[in-house]
Structure formats: structure tokens, C-alpha cells
Amino acid sequence: MPTTTIQIELPSPAPGTKRMLQVHRYGVLGARPKAYFQAAIHADEIPGLLVAQHLLCALEQAQAEGRIAGEVVVVPVANPIGLSQHLNGRLLGRFDHEGTGNFNRSFPDLAALALERLRGRLTADPAANVALIREALCVTILNHSLNKEADVLRAALLNLAIDADYVFDLHCDGEALLHLYASKRQRDEAVALGAELGAAAILLEEEPGGNPFDEACAGPWWKLRESLAGEGPIPLACFATTVELRGQADVNDDYATADAAALLRFLQRRGIVAGDPGPLPEPRCEPTPLDGVDVLTAPAAGVLVYRKRLGDWVTSGEVVAELVDPLGEPPGAARTPICAATAGLLFARMTERLVRPGQKFCKVAGPEPLSYRQAGKLLED
Ligand SMILES: [Zn+2]
């Protein structure tokens, strides 16, 4: 049994309708370190829902054996709004149909909101500053007044995670190898987690832009460190990561069991759960910069035919896909090659095979920043 399970009601979107977040907490409430997991804020990304189930089973066992030394919070369904959005028989859980945009963007920037509350209050003691900042961030999010259901959802999730030492936001891509996103300021943690999960790519960002959940949790620490420079030491007290659990159709117990076990071993290495995790596996990749990811874009509408598969290494200038114009003349002749702009690993592809002009369809992780990639605009819509 969890230490507590609560339900957080969201504002009713219509008379006779209501939705809620279910939140499980394991270990001693308030104990450190604190880890936070949420699944499927992009509601059509199902692998995380299954991984969360396997993780909960492992936590149940650890709790029964008295092995949870810190606190672990799990929100197994992070976006009940998105999960209810269907059109023509398809689940469309990435964007809010009520118009607040991508569910994993536009989280409140708590560093800006809490700054004045903290100015002049830091001391020379880093641990005391961490406690002070956590308290200020919690108060700030609680006082953040919102009306729209999706905005209330964002604030509720952030409120659960903002004082955590470790935040895991479970996502997936269209078709993909397991990869993760984190701040380049926390490279060592990202490399350790990537090794544990067997990640094929670890993408480190300076400023992704759009304030997704991981940045909303971890970002206040380096933003406040910059804004309050000279007032006192501020450690980076939260490691937050977006874990991309392969592709949308990669939902099976073999993957989910292994992924949950890897996450649990990470918790063991960080002293949150007791037990021997064994030796850390060798990493499968070196981290690469997020602005080194070549995002291939369709120049026109057409049928997309890949020439490269997931896991292939491509060289700069190599053809990754061809675009076929089904109305081209003569038939079969109208093919446009689309080439990689970097050498690297093809780690993610779009699921659909018909593209529109300007559509991003494929990602190659290269080792060097690309000139066309811009800080602050590094994530897809
Ligand atoms: Zn996602």
C-alpha cells in the first residue's frame, strides 16, 4: 500500500463532468531525497502509463519490505484531459482542444514569480537556501491563480513536483529508440540515467524554450542562481528529465518491466530506495547537444519513403528519405531526396507516411550544434 493516495479534482469542464489526478506517495512524507514520476502528460504517449504500473508494483514491494528511505511520488495518469480527447476514433492527446496549446509547454516560470519573495533572504548555507527556495516555489505555485482546466492541471502537477530532488516525465516519440532530454548543467546525472535505461541518445539542452515540465521543475535553480548571484550559494537541487520511452506502439510488458527496473535501480543508487542495484551498465552513447539534433523537414506535400531505419548512423548529406509526389509526371519520376545535415544517429521518426510542407518527420542526433537550430526554439510544437 502507498503511504497515501489522494485524488486532486480538476475544475469541472461541463456540468455533470469532472476529472481528477490520482497521486500515490511512498515512503515517509517529506523524507529526502524525493523522486517524482508522471506518465503521459502528452496523453497519446502510452508507454509511460504501462511503465508507471510496473514501477508502482516495484514500489509496493519496496514499501512492504521497508526499503523506501526517501519519498517517491507517482502520478500514473498525468493528463486525464488529453486522454478524453478523441476525434474520428483517434486519441489526440498532445494539444489541449480548449486552446491552451501543447500540454507539455507553458508551465509557470516559478523563478520569475518567486524572485522578489527570495531577494535579500539567502544565507551562506547552501542547504538552508535550498529549503528556503523550495518553500518559496511551493508558496508561489499555490498562490498562482488559474481558471482553465488544463492550466489548473499544469499547476497541480508542478505543485507535486517542484520540491523534488529528481523528476521523471515519461513520454515517447512517434517511432523511436529510447532517449532522454536533460539540462547540460546536469550532464552526470543524465549520463547515469541514460546508462541505466540503455538510452540510445542523451540530448542535453541549454535553453529548450516553451517551458516544458522538466525545465519548469529544474530551471528555477539555475535561473535563481543567476538572478540572485552574490546573495548566497544556490545548488542545482532538482534533476528533471524527459524520458522518451521509444515509440507510441512500443507498449509491452517486456519493455515496461525493464524500464521500471532501471528507474528503480536509479532510485537505489541515489539512496531513495534501499537495496543493491548492481554495477551501473556501460552507457550506450555519449551525450549530444539538443541543438545538434538535425530535425528533417518535408519541403512539400507527398508520400514519405524512408531510406534509413531507426538506429542507423547517417553521414552529413546522406539521403534519409524520399518524398514522392503521387501526381508527378511521368509516374514514378517525381521523387525529392531529403538529406541529413549532420552525421549522427537516426533515433526518431514520425509515424505517418504522408507529409505536409514544412512538416518535421525525423531526428538525427549529431555531435555538434547546428547553425539553423535556435536556443529557445529547440522543441517541436
Ligand atoms: Zn511527449
XYZ file of C-alpha atoms and ligand atoms in Angstrom:
382
model
C 0.000 0.000 0.000
C 1.207 3.551 -0.668
C 1.688 5.772 2.356
C -1.064 7.922 0.914
C -3.171 8.004 -2.222
C -5.073 11.186 -2.933
C -7.228 12.463 -5.730
C -6.965 16.043 -6.904
C -10.107 17.271 -8.601
C -9.764 19.460 -11.659
C -12.336 22.176 -12.392
C -15.388 20.623 -13.975
C -15.255 21.305 -17.733
C -19.016 20.948 -18.073
C -21.977 20.330 -15.790
C -22.127 16.654 -14.903
C -18.475 16.058 -15.767
C -15.382 16.006 -13.625
C -11.823 14.736 -13.852
C -9.128 14.109 -11.296
C -5.459 13.343 -10.797
C -4.556 10.304 -8.726
C -1.369 10.694 -6.692
C 0.448 7.888 -4.860
C 3.126 8.615 -2.291
C 5.541 6.018 -0.947
C 7.997 6.223 1.940
C 7.942 8.848 4.649
C 6.193 12.036 3.558
C 8.722 14.837 3.454
C 11.732 12.466 3.590
C 14.684 13.099 1.314
C 15.646 12.522 -1.393
C 12.254 12.923 -3.079
C 11.589 11.478 -6.521
C 8.585 12.339 -8.679
C 7.247 10.427 -11.684
C 4.443 11.288 -14.055
C 3.204 9.476 -17.143
C 1.626 10.690 -20.362
C 1.270 14.441 -19.969
C 1.168 14.002 -23.736
C -1.830 11.775 -23.374
C -1.326 9.830 -26.607
C 2.075 8.592 -25.411
C 1.046 5.343 -23.787
C 4.315 3.538 -22.896
C 4.707 5.640 -19.732
C 1.302 4.534 -18.464
C 2.464 0.916 -18.508
C 5.928 1.685 -17.103
C 4.258 3.543 -14.226
C 2.223 0.425 -13.446
C 5.366 -1.713 -13.262
C 7.089 0.943 -11.191
C 4.152 1.049 -8.776
C 4.358 -2.735 -8.354
C 8.076 -2.464 -7.547
C 7.404 0.372 -5.092
C 4.637 -1.657 -3.424
C 7.147 -4.414 -2.775
C 9.827 -1.993 -1.557
C 7.307 -0.323 0.735
C 6.188 -3.661 2.172
C 9.819 -4.511 2.877
C 10.501 -1.128 4.469
C 13.078 -0.236 1.836
C 11.917 3.245 0.853
C 14.270 5.658 2.567
C 13.167 8.855 0.838
C 9.829 9.761 -0.695
C 8.523 8.668 -4.091
C 5.516 10.354 -5.689
C 3.858 8.782 -8.727
C 1.134 10.302 -10.877
C 0.300 7.322 -13.089
C -2.044 9.306 -15.357
C -0.820 12.880 -15.664
C -3.322 14.115 -18.218
C -6.914 12.929 -17.903
C -7.981 15.873 -20.075
C -5.895 14.769 -23.035
C -6.895 11.141 -22.542
C -10.508 12.113 -23.179
C -9.790 13.861 -26.488
C -10.833 11.619 -29.379
C -11.636 12.525 -32.951
C -12.699 10.060 -35.617
C -11.674 7.192 -33.404
C -8.191 8.503 -32.679
C -6.765 9.703 -29.397
C -5.321 13.220 -29.805
C -3.575 13.972 -26.544
C -0.749 16.353 -27.404
C -2.624 19.644 -27.694
C -5.416 20.930 -25.494
C -8.621 21.112 -27.526
C -9.631 24.066 -25.339
C -6.803 26.126 -26.795
C -4.068 26.309 -24.140
C -1.659 24.633 -26.569
C 0.746 21.755 -26.186
C 0.086 20.114 -22.837
C 3.828 19.966 -22.133
C 4.516 23.644 -22.672
C 3.697 26.880 -20.885
C 4.221 25.671 -17.344
C 4.523 28.649 -14.985
C 8.038 30.094 -14.724
C 8.328 29.955 -10.964
C 11.799 31.510 -10.870
C 10.420 34.789 -12.173
C 7.357 34.603 -9.953
C 9.305 33.757 -6.759
C 12.247 36.088 -7.292
C 11.054 39.035 -5.203
C 9.965 36.693 -2.434
C 13.586 35.484 -2.165
C 15.615 38.632 -2.709
C 17.682 39.533 0.372
C 16.849 36.309 2.227
C 19.622 33.905 1.166
C 22.429 32.977 3.559
C 25.892 31.444 3.173
C 24.421 27.985 3.927
C 23.540 26.151 0.679
C 21.249 23.638 2.406
C 19.314 26.425 4.110
C 18.995 28.204 0.774
C 17.618 25.051 -0.843
C 14.974 24.761 1.880
C 14.120 28.448 1.589
C 13.814 28.311 -2.194
C 11.714 25.142 -2.137
C 9.329 26.779 0.292
C 9.124 29.910 -1.852
C 8.481 27.899 -5.013
C 5.732 25.899 -3.293
C 4.042 29.032 -1.962
C 4.326 30.683 -5.366
C 2.660 27.851 -7.251
C -0.096 27.566 -4.634
C -0.833 31.289 -4.986
C -0.865 31.101 -8.784
C -4.492 31.724 -9.647
C -5.830 29.922 -12.731
C -9.182 29.081 -14.229
C -8.828 26.888 -17.290
C -8.857 23.177 -16.613
C -5.576 22.493 -18.466
C -3.801 25.365 -16.699
C -5.019 24.067 -13.342
C -3.715 20.636 -14.356
C -0.294 22.098 -15.189
C -0.135 23.937 -11.863
C -1.264 20.858 -9.911
C 1.454 18.691 -11.483
C 4.090 21.341 -10.898
C 2.975 21.726 -7.308
C 3.537 17.995 -6.724
C 6.998 18.022 -8.306
C 8.535 21.420 -7.626
C 10.276 20.441 -4.382
C 11.545 17.072 -5.656
C 15.219 16.179 -5.955
C 14.510 14.057 -9.047
C 11.720 14.496 -11.600
C 10.962 11.954 -14.316
C 8.481 12.956 -17.022
C 7.620 9.842 -19.027
C 6.957 10.406 -22.736
C 7.517 8.691 -26.083
C 8.079 9.737 -29.682
C 6.337 8.524 -32.862
C 8.748 5.696 -33.702
C 11.933 5.918 -31.663
C 14.767 4.405 -29.727
C 14.774 5.123 -26.009
C 16.273 8.569 -25.424
C 16.140 11.342 -22.881
C 16.355 15.100 -22.533
C 18.006 16.978 -19.678
C 19.880 20.161 -18.966
C 23.520 20.269 -19.995
C 24.177 21.641 -16.490
C 23.327 18.183 -15.130
C 25.277 16.054 -17.534
C 26.497 13.497 -14.981
C 23.001 12.645 -13.749
C 21.751 12.402 -17.338
C 24.607 10.082 -18.321
C 23.993 7.846 -15.285
C 20.260 7.622 -16.006
C 20.922 7.034 -19.706
C 23.279 4.184 -18.874
C 20.732 2.669 -16.506
C 17.965 2.818 -19.122
C 20.184 1.816 -22.036
C 19.367 5.086 -23.791
C 20.457 5.340 -27.408
C 20.649 9.139 -27.198
C 21.026 11.639 -24.358
C 20.131 15.122 -25.529
C 21.431 17.973 -23.412
C 19.940 21.418 -23.720
C 20.919 24.895 -22.644
C 17.556 26.518 -23.186
C 14.896 24.390 -24.901
C 12.213 27.078 -24.812
C 8.468 26.863 -24.229
C 8.850 25.929 -20.538
C 8.100 22.203 -20.668
C 7.635 20.331 -17.405
C 11.264 19.284 -16.909
C 12.522 22.838 -17.373
C 9.750 24.200 -15.142
C 10.994 21.912 -12.336
C 14.777 22.165 -12.743
C 15.067 25.606 -14.327
C 14.238 27.715 -11.261
C 17.503 26.613 -9.657
C 19.836 27.911 -12.339
C 17.624 30.905 -13.097
C 17.594 31.962 -9.444
C 21.315 31.281 -9.169
C 21.801 33.782 -11.980
C 19.262 36.343 -10.752
C 20.467 36.214 -7.147
C 24.192 35.941 -7.899
C 26.210 37.252 -4.974
C 23.405 36.803 -2.446
C 24.346 33.225 -1.482
C 25.140 29.786 -2.899
C 22.308 28.040 -4.773
C 22.872 24.357 -5.630
C 21.034 22.814 -8.585
C 18.707 20.967 -6.237
C 16.448 19.318 -8.811
C 17.406 16.991 -11.659
C 14.485 16.833 -14.080
C 14.395 14.795 -17.250
C 12.048 13.911 -20.062
C 12.368 10.195 -20.743
C 11.221 9.153 -24.215
C 10.166 5.524 -23.880
C 10.665 4.625 -27.550
C 7.673 4.881 -29.931
C 3.933 5.150 -29.474
C 3.372 1.495 -30.346
C 6.185 0.216 -28.106
C 3.806 -0.774 -25.351
C 4.591 -4.197 -23.947
C 5.442 -5.760 -20.619
C 8.982 -6.707 -21.615
C 9.989 -3.110 -22.263
C 7.961 -1.741 -19.361
C 9.371 -4.250 -16.855
C 12.921 -3.435 -17.898
C 12.333 0.318 -17.892
C 10.687 0.306 -14.452
C 13.515 -1.848 -13.077
C 16.060 0.616 -14.468
C 14.257 3.555 -12.872
C 14.131 1.702 -9.559
C 17.872 0.996 -9.744
C 18.455 4.715 -10.309
C 16.459 5.396 -7.123
C 18.586 2.826 -5.282
C 21.819 4.471 -6.417
C 20.531 7.816 -5.134
C 19.559 6.419 -1.714
C 15.812 6.843 -2.210
C 15.138 3.099 -2.155
C 17.390 0.703 -0.253
C 18.870 -2.334 -1.995
C 21.763 -3.284 -4.234
C 21.316 -2.077 -7.801
C 24.414 -3.957 -9.007
C 27.026 -2.344 -11.219
C 25.976 0.556 -13.437
C 25.707 -0.672 -17.039
C 28.076 0.763 -19.613
C 26.444 3.731 -21.367
C 25.296 3.037 -24.926
C 26.005 6.592 -26.079
C 27.784 9.834 -25.373
C 25.510 12.803 -24.650
C 24.949 15.120 -27.609
C 23.613 18.684 -27.692
C 19.910 19.205 -28.340
C 20.845 21.922 -30.819
C 22.875 19.269 -32.634
C 19.712 17.296 -33.438
C 19.003 17.588 -37.142
C 15.230 17.727 -37.500
C 14.470 16.802 -41.097
C 11.646 18.765 -42.659
C 9.466 17.981 -45.662
C 9.868 20.646 -48.395
C 6.485 19.827 -49.933
C 3.484 17.569 -49.535
C 3.905 13.952 -50.517
C 4.381 10.346 -49.572
C 7.343 9.800 -47.283
C 9.588 6.834 -48.073
C 12.398 6.282 -45.613
C 15.783 5.159 -46.854
C 17.147 4.827 -43.324
C 15.873 2.957 -40.302
C 15.861 3.695 -36.604
C 19.317 3.089 -35.203
C 21.098 3.742 -38.497
C 24.117 6.022 -38.472
C 23.892 8.580 -41.243
C 26.505 10.883 -42.659
C 26.042 14.547 -43.493
C 24.462 14.850 -46.941
C 23.230 11.281 -46.979
C 19.687 10.629 -48.205
C 17.456 9.742 -45.249
C 14.101 9.729 -47.044
C 12.492 10.480 -50.368
C 9.353 12.446 -50.934
C 7.106 11.030 -53.630
C 4.607 13.263 -55.417
C 1.733 10.935 -56.244
C 0.617 13.322 -59.025
C 4.101 13.744 -60.508
C 4.826 13.283 -64.213
C 5.953 10.953 -65.539
C 4.730 8.481 -62.889
C 7.491 7.415 -60.561
C 9.894 10.166 -61.589
C 8.924 12.850 -59.106
C 10.996 11.922 -56.078
C 12.721 14.504 -53.906
C 15.608 13.258 -51.769
C 15.822 14.676 -48.246
C 19.299 14.588 -46.755
C 20.788 14.764 -43.286
C 22.572 17.981 -42.314
C 24.739 16.207 -39.761
C 26.425 12.894 -39.159
C 24.737 11.027 -36.352
C 22.219 8.500 -35.101
C 18.721 8.351 -36.568
C 16.780 7.935 -33.339
C 13.224 9.095 -34.011
C 10.792 9.141 -36.926
C 7.250 10.320 -37.447
C 4.641 7.568 -37.605
C 2.612 8.931 -40.516
C 3.838 8.488 -44.069
C 2.037 11.417 -45.720
C 3.643 14.780 -45.007
C 2.662 18.403 -45.418
C 5.064 21.152 -46.479
C 7.223 22.149 -43.524
C 6.387 19.054 -41.535
C 9.159 17.741 -39.298
C 9.446 13.997 -39.689
C 12.739 12.602 -38.471
C 15.552 13.310 -35.993
C 19.272 12.615 -36.218
C 21.425 13.170 -33.098
C 24.669 14.772 -34.176
C 27.635 15.763 -32.015
C 27.890 19.437 -32.972
C 25.388 22.324 -32.692
C 23.708 23.126 -35.999
C 23.521 26.738 -37.147
C 19.825 26.569 -38.046
C 18.792 25.341 -34.602
C 17.940 28.241 -32.278
C 18.159 28.377 -28.496
C 14.688 28.787 -27.062
C 13.061 27.049 -30.042
C 14.541 23.590 -29.797
C 11.405 21.551 -29.174
C 8.728 20.631 -31.674
C 5.262 22.117 -31.468
Zn 5.716 13.800 -25.334
